Amino acid sequence: MISDPRHIHISDYNYPLPDERIAKFPIAQRDHSKLLIYRKGEVGEDVFYHLPDYLPKGALMVFNNTKVIQARMHFRKETGALIEVFLLEPAEPSDYELMFQTSGRCAWYCLVGNLKKWKEGTLRREIEINGQTVVVTATRGPIHGTSHRIDFEWTGEASFAEIIDVMGELPIPPYLNRETQESDKTTYQTVYSKIKGSVAAPTAGLHFTPEVLADLDAHGIQREELTLHVGAGTFKPVKSEEIEGHEMHTEYVSVRRDTIQKLIDHEGSAIAVGTTSVRTLESLYYMGLKVMRNPSLNEEQLHVAQWEPYEQETKVGTKEALQALAAWMDAHSLTVLHSSTQIIIAPGYDYHIVKMLVTNFHQPQSTLLLLVSAFVKGDWHRIYDYALSHDFRFLSYGDSSLLIP
């Protein structure tokens, strides 16, 4: 059993981050950002477009192809009060793909801004889609955890994807302290984003360009994609003194059977692009353990709970766990696995699948910094001290790093 990190003090993962080091906008050319190279304790730097030169030929690189949706919707009450409705996750239909195709009505779990001004009644807004006036209404339903169920209805034939494309706003991270701009619609998406559902970008991927992807191919690096829809909880600060008091948000994942086969073919090893890919890949190992113990589970029951990795022996080999998961999918005639994860990766965690990591520089006292620390066996200070003293840009629109423990 791996050591339990519940009593880690989040204050041990603090560092000084001056506001001027937070990148408010991306640089003009994505792949010209700086790249910190951490290799077995040694730290150096290069430019991002040289990334393929550092990767072993034949390796498997895994990307998160989620697409950020325009999740921030605004309604103005007749009294003049502005109400913000922030889409978190689909309620009805609960499937992301079906949700964006639906027309006429749907429901989401949402955060509501200025809630005290919306005691009752239905909010209403008129928008125009393809020259037609569409009336969109929002009705507040019951509380769901820290969010509310909001029922939307609209006139005409438009899909919900079209509704939010017109009236929604891209939710850039709160720490940028600025309004969303038209340019964010492009720069806050990865060039390989495909599957709508995230309310935050998997930002490690923002540095990739078609040219870098082509160069990876030329270097013999194999590429696979999976999907984890990033929730607003990614920005949720750890407020408890010990991380035991922090509840991780649930995020929805989908992984193709072919991708699991590729992982098996690579002896269960991968290079992860971003912490969301890490969380998905590492969760697959525990899903494999679950089906080995109980093959009759359904997809929903494969959910990986926050502390699950720390509560069981993990003597099963990575490849064996992945083979069990693949066999379970075959037995259930599944070409894509749809499940969810709440995994927290913190010092004390043993990585099973991820052998190298491409990631940005994360906020002080965040769960993402815990994940990085676990990956580099506690050596995160050396990486962050170097980045701070060598003019690296931090957070979502900042520079990148390649970590090889």
Tab-separated table of C-alpha atoms in Angstrom:
chain	number	residue	atom	x	y	z
A	1	MET	CA	0.000	0.000	0.000
A	2	ILE	CA	1.321	3.460	-0.826
A	3	SER	CA	1.695	6.009	1.941
A	4	ASP	CA	-1.393	8.057	2.745
A	5	PRO	CA	-1.062	11.771	2.001
A	6	ARG	CA	-4.160	12.947	3.907
A	7	HIS	CA	-2.142	14.748	6.577
A	8	ILE	CA	-0.019	16.739	4.147
A	9	HIS	CA	-0.102	20.442	5.058
A	10	ILE	CA	-0.958	22.486	1.980
A	11	SER	CA	1.093	25.385	3.405
A	12	ASP	CA	4.207	23.306	2.613
A	13	TYR	CA	3.345	23.795	-1.069
A	14	ASN	CA	3.418	27.570	-1.112
A	15	TYR	CA	5.774	29.809	-3.070
A	16	PRO	CA	5.831	33.549	-3.841
A	17	LEU	CA	4.074	34.285	-7.161
A	18	PRO	CA	4.170	38.016	-8.018
A	19	ASP	CA	1.193	39.158	-10.088
A	20	GLU	CA	3.476	40.300	-12.919
A	21	ARG	CA	4.650	36.685	-13.416
A	22	ILE	CA	1.097	35.512	-14.229
A	23	ALA	CA	0.689	35.560	-18.015
A	24	LYS	CA	-2.465	37.569	-18.748
A	25	PHE	CA	-2.305	36.754	-22.468
A	26	PRO	CA	-0.482	34.086	-24.483
A	27	ILE	CA	2.549	34.956	-26.589
A	28	ALA	CA	1.912	35.538	-30.310
A	29	GLN	CA	3.271	32.148	-31.429
A	30	ARG	CA	2.187	29.313	-29.160
A	31	ASP	CA	5.164	27.082	-29.779
A	32	HIS	CA	7.726	29.861	-29.098
A	33	SER	CA	7.003	29.744	-25.369
A	34	LYS	CA	9.816	28.747	-23.041
A	35	LEU	CA	10.241	25.099	-22.102
A	36	LEU	CA	11.824	24.133	-18.794
A	37	ILE	CA	13.520	20.734	-18.946
A	38	TYR	CA	13.733	18.788	-15.676
A	39	ARG	CA	15.674	15.554	-16.148
A	40	LYS	CA	16.557	13.402	-13.159
A	41	GLY	CA	17.213	16.406	-10.914
A	42	GLU	CA	18.924	18.589	-13.537
A	43	VAL	CA	17.137	21.733	-14.730
A	44	GLY	CA	17.649	23.594	-18.018
A	45	GLU	CA	15.593	25.387	-20.644
A	46	ASP	CA	14.801	25.544	-24.339
A	47	VAL	CA	11.924	26.690	-26.563
A	48	PHE	CA	8.756	24.628	-26.797
A	49	TYR	CA	9.044	23.747	-30.493
A	50	HIS	CA	12.170	21.711	-29.644
A	51	LEU	CA	10.102	19.403	-27.385
A	52	PRO	CA	10.223	16.408	-29.804
A	53	ASP	CA	14.041	16.370	-29.544
A	54	TYR	CA	13.780	15.356	-25.861
A	55	LEU	CA	11.397	12.425	-26.278
A	56	PRO	CA	12.371	8.797	-26.922
A	57	LYS	CA	11.540	7.472	-30.377
A	58	GLY	CA	8.583	5.100	-30.362
A	59	ALA	CA	7.116	6.548	-27.152
A	60	LEU	CA	3.372	7.102	-26.781
A	61	MET	CA	2.185	10.657	-26.078
A	62	VAL	CA	-1.357	11.152	-24.775
A	63	PHE	CA	-3.408	14.353	-25.229
A	64	ASN	CA	-6.739	15.494	-23.768
A	65	ASN	CA	-8.947	16.545	-26.703
A	66	THR	CA	-11.677	18.225	-24.656
A	67	LYS	CA	-13.036	21.534	-25.946
A	68	VAL	CA	-13.877	24.502	-23.722
A	69	ILE	CA	-17.518	25.562	-23.975
A	70	GLN	CA	-18.868	29.087	-23.611
A	71	ALA	CA	-20.162	28.191	-20.184
A	72	ARG	CA	-20.849	31.665	-18.771
A	73	MET	CA	-24.390	32.875	-19.563
A	74	HIS	CA	-25.852	36.226	-18.553
A	75	PHE	CA	-29.490	37.172	-18.014
A	76	ARG	CA	-30.817	40.564	-16.950
A	77	LYS	CA	-33.903	40.661	-14.727
A	78	GLU	CA	-36.649	43.230	-15.326
A	79	THR	CA	-35.361	44.974	-12.198
A	80	GLY	CA	-32.017	45.450	-13.987
A	81	ALA	CA	-30.097	42.928	-11.866
A	82	LEU	CA	-27.534	40.924	-13.853
A	83	ILE	CA	-27.574	37.185	-13.107
A	84	GLU	CA	-24.708	34.940	-14.229
A	85	VAL	CA	-25.417	31.268	-14.843
A	86	PHE	CA	-22.235	29.182	-15.114
A	87	LEU	CA	-22.692	25.731	-16.681
A	88	LEU	CA	-20.914	23.018	-14.689
A	89	GLU	CA	-22.217	19.646	-15.840
A	90	PRO	CA	-25.206	18.309	-17.774
A	91	ALA	CA	-28.213	17.197	-15.717
A	92	GLU	CA	-30.760	16.219	-18.377
A	93	PRO	CA	-29.667	14.710	-20.681
A	94	SER	CA	-26.603	13.807	-18.599
A	95	ASP	CA	-24.554	12.699	-21.608
A	96	TYR	CA	-22.368	15.535	-22.947
A	97	GLU	CA	-22.725	14.573	-26.599
A	98	LEU	CA	-26.522	14.340	-26.419
A	99	MET	CA	-26.679	17.588	-24.438
A	100	PHE	CA	-25.152	19.716	-27.168
A	101	GLN	CA	-27.397	18.177	-29.829
A	102	THR	CA	-30.604	18.638	-27.847
A	103	SER	CA	-33.180	21.241	-28.919
A	104	GLY	CA	-36.028	22.969	-27.093
A	105	ARG	CA	-35.083	22.181	-23.498
A	106	CYS	CA	-32.350	20.800	-21.248
A	107	ALA	CA	-31.064	21.130	-17.670
A	108	TRP	CA	-27.601	21.764	-16.211
A	109	TYR	CA	-26.069	21.929	-12.767
A	110	CYS	CA	-24.798	25.499	-12.527
A	111	LEU	CA	-23.156	28.037	-10.292
A	112	VAL	CA	-25.273	31.184	-10.034
A	113	GLY	CA	-23.752	34.639	-9.640
A	114	ASN	CA	-25.837	37.302	-7.858
A	115	LEU	CA	-28.085	34.521	-6.545
A	116	LYS	CA	-29.621	36.719	-3.851
A	117	LYS	CA	-31.236	38.829	-6.603
A	118	TRP	CA	-32.873	35.755	-8.156
A	119	LYS	CA	-35.257	34.564	-5.460
A	120	GLU	CA	-37.909	33.272	-7.844
A	121	GLY	CA	-39.315	33.525	-11.346
A	122	THR	CA	-37.948	32.696	-14.755
A	123	LEU	CA	-35.104	34.584	-16.428
A	124	ARG	CA	-35.570	35.457	-20.090
A	125	ARG	CA	-33.283	36.606	-22.882
A	126	GLU	CA	-33.720	37.112	-26.610
A	127	ILE	CA	-30.878	36.219	-28.965
A	128	GLU	CA	-30.560	35.903	-32.733
A	129	ILE	CA	-29.480	32.690	-34.479
A	130	ASN	CA	-29.267	32.595	-38.276
A	131	GLY	CA	-31.506	35.641	-38.582
A	132	GLN	CA	-34.195	34.162	-36.302
A	133	THR	CA	-35.115	35.566	-32.884
A	134	VAL	CA	-34.809	32.886	-30.211
A	135	VAL	CA	-36.218	33.319	-26.696
A	136	VAL	CA	-34.164	31.529	-24.017
A	137	THR	CA	-35.526	31.070	-20.489
A	138	ALA	CA	-33.866	29.766	-17.322
A	139	THR	CA	-35.738	28.416	-14.295
A	140	ARG	CA	-34.029	27.694	-10.997
A	141	GLY	CA	-34.412	24.187	-9.616
A	142	PRO	CA	-33.207	22.448	-6.454
A	143	ILE	CA	-29.739	22.805	-4.936
A	144	HIS	CA	-27.272	20.112	-6.041
A	145	GLY	CA	-24.181	20.145	-3.801
A	146	THR	CA	-22.695	23.621	-4.241
A	147	SER	CA	-24.628	24.217	-7.463
A	148	HIS	CA	-28.244	24.586	-8.617
A	149	ARG	CA	-30.187	22.693	-11.229
A	150	ILE	CA	-31.194	25.184	-13.926
A	151	ASP	CA	-33.808	24.246	-16.519
A	152	PHE	CA	-33.401	25.950	-19.890
A	153	GLU	CA	-36.041	26.235	-22.581
A	154	TRP	CA	-35.844	27.992	-25.944
A	155	THR	CA	-37.933	28.588	-29.032
A	156	GLY	CA	-37.097	27.386	-32.532
A	157	GLU	CA	-34.997	24.516	-33.826
A	158	ALA	CA	-31.542	25.530	-32.579
A	159	SER	CA	-29.404	23.023	-30.674
A	160	PHE	CA	-28.035	23.857	-27.228
A	161	ALA	CA	-24.554	24.043	-28.795
A	162	GLU	CA	-25.824	26.893	-31.003
A	163	ILE	CA	-27.477	28.615	-28.032
A	164	ILE	CA	-24.282	28.810	-25.978
A	165	ASP	CA	-22.167	29.709	-29.005
A	166	VAL	CA	-24.293	32.836	-29.387
A	167	MET	CA	-25.121	33.829	-25.805
A	168	GLY	CA	-22.364	32.147	-23.828
A	169	GLU	CA	-18.994	33.575	-22.891
A	170	LEU	CA	-15.734	31.639	-22.682
A	171	PRO	CA	-14.815	31.209	-18.995
A	172	ILE	CA	-11.169	32.232	-18.771
A	173	PRO	CA	-9.487	31.569	-15.397
A	174	PRO	CA	-10.477	33.938	-12.562
A	175	TYR	CA	-6.838	34.732	-11.706
A	176	LEU	CA	-6.370	36.518	-15.046
A	177	ASN	CA	-8.454	39.341	-13.539
A	178	ARG	CA	-9.752	40.537	-16.887
A	179	GLU	CA	-12.756	40.247	-19.168
A	180	THR	CA	-12.898	37.534	-21.823
A	181	GLN	CA	-11.787	38.871	-25.203
A	182	GLU	CA	-12.623	37.677	-28.700
A	183	SER	CA	-9.043	36.373	-29.092
A	184	ASP	CA	-9.550	33.980	-26.142
A	185	LYS	CA	-12.002	31.969	-28.243
A	186	THR	CA	-9.000	30.812	-30.252
A	187	THR	CA	-6.071	31.071	-27.867
A	188	TYR	CA	-7.843	29.341	-24.939
A	189	GLN	CA	-8.437	26.167	-27.003
A	190	THR	CA	-5.857	23.558	-27.954
A	191	VAL	CA	-5.368	23.111	-31.714
A	192	TYR	CA	-6.559	19.503	-31.308
A	193	SER	CA	-9.678	20.240	-29.195
A	194	LYS	CA	-12.695	18.263	-30.459
A	195	ILE	CA	-15.136	17.130	-27.763
A	196	LYS	CA	-17.185	19.905	-26.114
A	197	GLY	CA	-17.585	19.859	-22.355
A	198	SER	CA	-14.829	21.652	-20.395
A	199	VAL	CA	-15.173	24.901	-18.489
A	200	ALA	CA	-11.380	25.298	-18.386
A	201	ALA	CA	-8.731	24.456	-20.956
A	202	PRO	CA	-6.207	21.641	-20.483
A	203	THR	CA	-3.555	24.356	-20.666
A	204	ALA	CA	-0.425	22.234	-21.177
A	205	GLY	CA	-1.806	21.615	-24.652
A	206	LEU	CA	-2.008	25.308	-25.545
A	207	HIS	CA	1.653	25.320	-26.663
A	208	PHE	CA	1.192	22.735	-29.398
A	209	THR	CA	0.871	23.797	-33.032
A	210	PRO	CA	0.236	21.692	-36.152
A	211	GLU	CA	3.980	22.055	-36.848
A	212	VAL	CA	4.991	20.615	-33.452
A	213	LEU	CA	2.502	17.750	-33.856
A	214	ALA	CA	3.966	17.001	-37.311
A	215	ASP	CA	7.469	17.093	-35.802
A	216	LEU	CA	6.402	14.587	-33.127
A	217	ASP	CA	5.248	12.281	-35.929
A	218	ALA	CA	8.558	12.796	-37.767
A	219	HIS	CA	10.423	11.837	-34.563
A	220	GLY	CA	8.483	8.549	-34.366
A	221	ILE	CA	6.392	9.601	-31.343
A	222	GLN	CA	2.957	7.967	-31.411
A	223	ARG	CA	-0.040	10.133	-30.454
A	224	GLU	CA	-3.301	9.142	-28.782
A	225	GLU	CA	-6.187	11.220	-27.477
A	226	LEU	CA	-8.587	10.762	-24.585
A	227	THR	CA	-11.185	13.081	-23.094
A	228	LEU	CA	-11.486	14.483	-19.595
A	229	HIS	CA	-13.920	17.382	-19.253
A	230	VAL	CA	-12.242	19.890	-16.952
A	231	GLY	CA	-14.588	21.161	-14.223
A	232	ALA	CA	-14.623	24.511	-12.443
A	233	GLY	CA	-13.256	22.670	-9.409
A	234	THR	CA	-9.845	22.824	-11.061
A	235	PHE	CA	-9.638	26.402	-9.717
A	236	LYS	CA	-11.036	25.513	-6.291
A	237	PRO	CA	-8.441	26.516	-3.687
A	238	VAL	CA	-7.462	24.094	-0.936
A	239	LYS	CA	-8.890	25.850	2.132
A	240	SER	CA	-8.267	23.124	4.692
A	241	GLU	CA	-4.961	23.030	6.562
A	242	GLU	CA	-4.499	19.347	5.731
A	243	ILE	CA	-5.513	18.036	2.322
A	244	GLU	CA	-7.788	15.473	3.993
A	245	GLY	CA	-10.336	18.299	4.277
A	246	HIS	CA	-10.313	19.103	0.548
A	247	GLU	CA	-12.945	17.429	-1.602
A	248	MET	CA	-11.838	16.822	-5.181
A	249	HIS	CA	-14.387	17.496	-7.908
A	250	THR	CA	-15.635	14.648	-10.106
A	251	GLU	CA	-14.622	14.866	-13.753
A	252	TYR	CA	-15.989	12.846	-16.661
A	253	VAL	CA	-13.659	10.799	-18.828
A	254	SER	CA	-13.958	8.860	-22.030
A	255	VAL	CA	-11.240	6.619	-23.387
A	256	ARG	CA	-11.335	4.574	-26.567
A	257	ARG	CA	-10.675	0.833	-26.480
A	258	ASP	CA	-7.988	1.437	-29.151
A	259	THR	CA	-6.182	3.849	-26.810
A	260	ILE	CA	-6.090	1.246	-24.046
A	261	GLN	CA	-4.663	-1.224	-26.567
A	262	LYS	CA	-1.959	1.310	-27.501
A	263	LEU	CA	-1.064	1.654	-23.811
A	264	ILE	CA	-0.834	-2.135	-23.495
A	265	ASP	CA	1.384	-2.261	-26.613
A	266	HIS	CA	3.668	0.298	-24.927
A	267	GLU	CA	3.952	-1.842	-21.760
A	268	GLY	CA	1.589	0.498	-19.896
A	269	SER	CA	3.846	3.559	-20.306
A	270	ALA	CA	2.980	6.990	-21.668
A	271	ILE	CA	4.056	10.627	-21.861
A	272	ALA	CA	1.147	12.742	-20.590
A	273	VAL	CA	0.319	16.184	-21.926
A	274	GLY	CA	-1.137	17.998	-18.930
A	275	THR	CA	-2.439	17.077	-15.503
A	276	THR	CA	-5.872	16.151	-16.907
A	277	SER	CA	-4.293	13.447	-19.077
A	278	VAL	CA	-2.354	12.292	-15.995
A	279	ARG	CA	-5.535	11.996	-13.916
A	280	THR	CA	-7.280	10.031	-16.659
A	281	LEU	CA	-4.390	7.678	-17.408
A	282	GLU	CA	-3.678	6.906	-13.768
A	283	SER	CA	-7.397	6.322	-13.135
A	284	LEU	CA	-7.396	3.631	-15.838
A	285	TYR	CA	-5.066	1.523	-13.695
A	286	TYR	CA	-7.537	1.584	-10.776
A	287	MET	CA	-10.467	0.879	-13.092
A	288	GLY	CA	-8.544	-2.199	-14.232
A	289	LEU	CA	-8.134	-3.322	-10.606
A	290	LYS	CA	-11.886	-2.891	-10.046
A	291	VAL	CA	-12.906	-5.136	-12.942
A	292	MET	CA	-10.349	-7.748	-11.878
A	293	ARG	CA	-12.126	-7.914	-8.516
A	294	ASN	CA	-15.652	-7.648	-9.880
A	295	PRO	CA	-16.247	-8.142	-13.633
A	296	SER	CA	-19.990	-7.449	-13.236
A	297	LEU	CA	-19.491	-3.711	-12.575
A	298	ASN	CA	-20.966	-1.187	-14.999
A	299	GLU	CA	-19.175	1.909	-16.385
A	300	GLU	CA	-20.534	4.219	-13.698
A	301	GLN	CA	-19.243	1.900	-10.970
A	302	LEU	CA	-15.702	2.221	-12.352
A	303	HIS	CA	-15.607	5.743	-10.860
A	304	VAL	CA	-12.298	6.272	-9.036
A	305	ALA	CA	-12.883	7.873	-5.637
A	306	GLN	CA	-10.529	10.524	-4.240
A	307	TRP	CA	-8.574	8.398	-1.764
A	308	GLU	CA	-9.009	5.018	-3.438
A	309	PRO	CA	-5.361	4.653	-4.600
A	310	TYR	CA	-4.166	4.989	-1.001
A	311	GLU	CA	-6.565	2.428	0.450
A	312	GLN	CA	-5.489	-0.732	-1.372
A	313	GLU	CA	-2.498	-2.864	-2.232
A	314	THR	CA	-1.275	-2.184	-5.769
A	315	LYS	CA	0.824	-5.251	-6.500
A	316	VAL	CA	-0.886	-5.845	-9.845
A	317	GLY	CA	1.284	-4.832	-12.813
A	318	THR	CA	0.180	-1.900	-14.934
A	319	LYS	CA	-0.053	-3.911	-18.149
A	320	GLU	CA	-2.057	-6.636	-16.387
A	321	ALA	CA	-4.571	-4.072	-15.038
A	322	LEU	CA	-4.959	-2.494	-18.491
A	323	GLN	CA	-5.421	-5.915	-20.116
A	324	ALA	CA	-8.164	-6.699	-17.592
A	325	LEU	CA	-9.891	-3.388	-18.426
A	326	ALA	CA	-9.616	-4.100	-22.164
A	327	ALA	CA	-11.048	-7.598	-21.726
A	328	TRP	CA	-13.913	-6.170	-19.635
A	329	MET	CA	-14.692	-3.646	-22.394
A	330	ASP	CA	-14.679	-6.432	-24.982
A	331	ALA	CA	-17.020	-8.524	-22.824
A	332	HIS	CA	-19.407	-5.541	-22.646
A	333	SER	CA	-19.013	-4.714	-26.369
A	334	LEU	CA	-17.669	-1.236	-25.567
A	335	THR	CA	-15.520	0.665	-28.051
A	336	VAL	CA	-15.385	3.705	-25.732
A	337	LEU	CA	-15.243	3.707	-21.926
A	338	HIS	CA	-17.325	6.459	-20.282
A	339	SER	CA	-16.748	6.900	-16.563
A	340	SER	CA	-15.507	9.455	-14.042
A	341	THR	CA	-12.673	10.151	-11.627
A	342	GLN	CA	-12.151	12.067	-8.433
A	343	ILE	CA	-8.546	10.920	-7.953
A	344	ILE	CA	-6.172	13.128	-5.975
A	345	ILE	CA	-2.519	12.614	-6.817
A	346	ALA	CA	-0.288	13.825	-4.008
A	347	PRO	CA	3.153	12.990	-2.563
A	348	GLY	CA	2.974	9.345	-1.502
A	349	TYR	CA	1.342	8.336	-4.795
A	350	ASP	CA	3.176	5.837	-7.031
A	351	TYR	CA	2.688	6.570	-10.732
A	352	HIS	CA	1.738	3.545	-12.825
A	353	ILE	CA	1.400	4.748	-16.421
A	354	VAL	CA	2.824	8.268	-16.762
A	355	LYS	CA	6.619	8.265	-17.235
A	356	MET	CA	7.092	11.839	-18.548
A	357	LEU	CA	4.899	14.904	-18.143
A	358	VAL	CA	4.426	18.110	-20.125
A	359	THR	CA	2.789	20.707	-17.879
A	360	ASN	CA	2.550	24.439	-17.136
A	361	PHE	CA	3.445	26.145	-13.837
A	362	HIS	CA	0.644	25.867	-11.299
A	363	GLN	CA	-0.777	28.019	-8.530
A	364	PRO	CA	0.756	27.915	-5.043
A	365	GLN	CA	-1.033	25.575	-2.610
A	366	SER	CA	-2.989	23.847	-5.382
A	367	THR	CA	-3.782	20.160	-5.921
A	368	LEU	CA	-1.983	20.439	-9.276
A	369	LEU	CA	1.241	21.379	-7.486
A	370	LEU	CA	0.754	18.305	-5.273
A	371	LEU	CA	0.469	16.179	-8.432
A	372	VAL	CA	3.729	17.626	-9.800
A	373	SER	CA	5.505	17.128	-6.472
A	374	ALA	CA	4.418	13.481	-6.412
A	375	PHE	CA	5.772	13.068	-9.947
A	376	VAL	CA	9.236	14.553	-9.226
A	377	LYS	CA	9.495	12.879	-5.804
A	378	GLY	CA	9.225	16.157	-3.868
A	379	ASP	CA	11.736	18.091	-5.990
A	380	TRP	CA	9.247	20.740	-7.122
A	381	HIS	CA	11.064	23.620	-5.340
A	382	ARG	CA	14.078	23.245	-7.613
A	383	ILE	CA	11.841	23.485	-10.709
A	384	TYR	CA	9.813	26.464	-9.475
A	385	ASP	CA	12.853	28.335	-8.123
A	386	TYR	CA	14.484	28.009	-11.539
A	387	ALA	CA	11.340	29.161	-13.349
A	388	LEU	CA	10.933	32.189	-11.043
A	389	SER	CA	14.569	33.228	-11.384
A	390	HIS	CA	14.720	32.694	-15.180
A	391	ASP	CA	11.767	34.815	-16.230
A	392	PHE	CA	9.280	32.025	-16.962
A	393	ARG	CA	5.607	33.005	-17.305
A	394	PHE	CA	3.144	31.234	-14.989
A	395	LEU	CA	-0.338	29.639	-15.028
A	396	SER	CA	-2.744	29.008	-17.931
A	397	TYR	CA	-1.234	31.277	-20.583
A	398	GLY	CA	2.293	30.853	-19.250
A	399	ASP	CA	5.281	28.751	-20.256
A	400	SER	CA	5.699	24.993	-20.157
A	401	SER	CA	7.897	22.285	-18.669
A	402	LEU	CA	8.920	18.758	-19.545
A	403	LEU	CA	9.382	16.657	-16.413
A	404	ILE	CA	11.413	13.439	-16.571
A	405	PRO	CA	11.859	12.025	-13.039
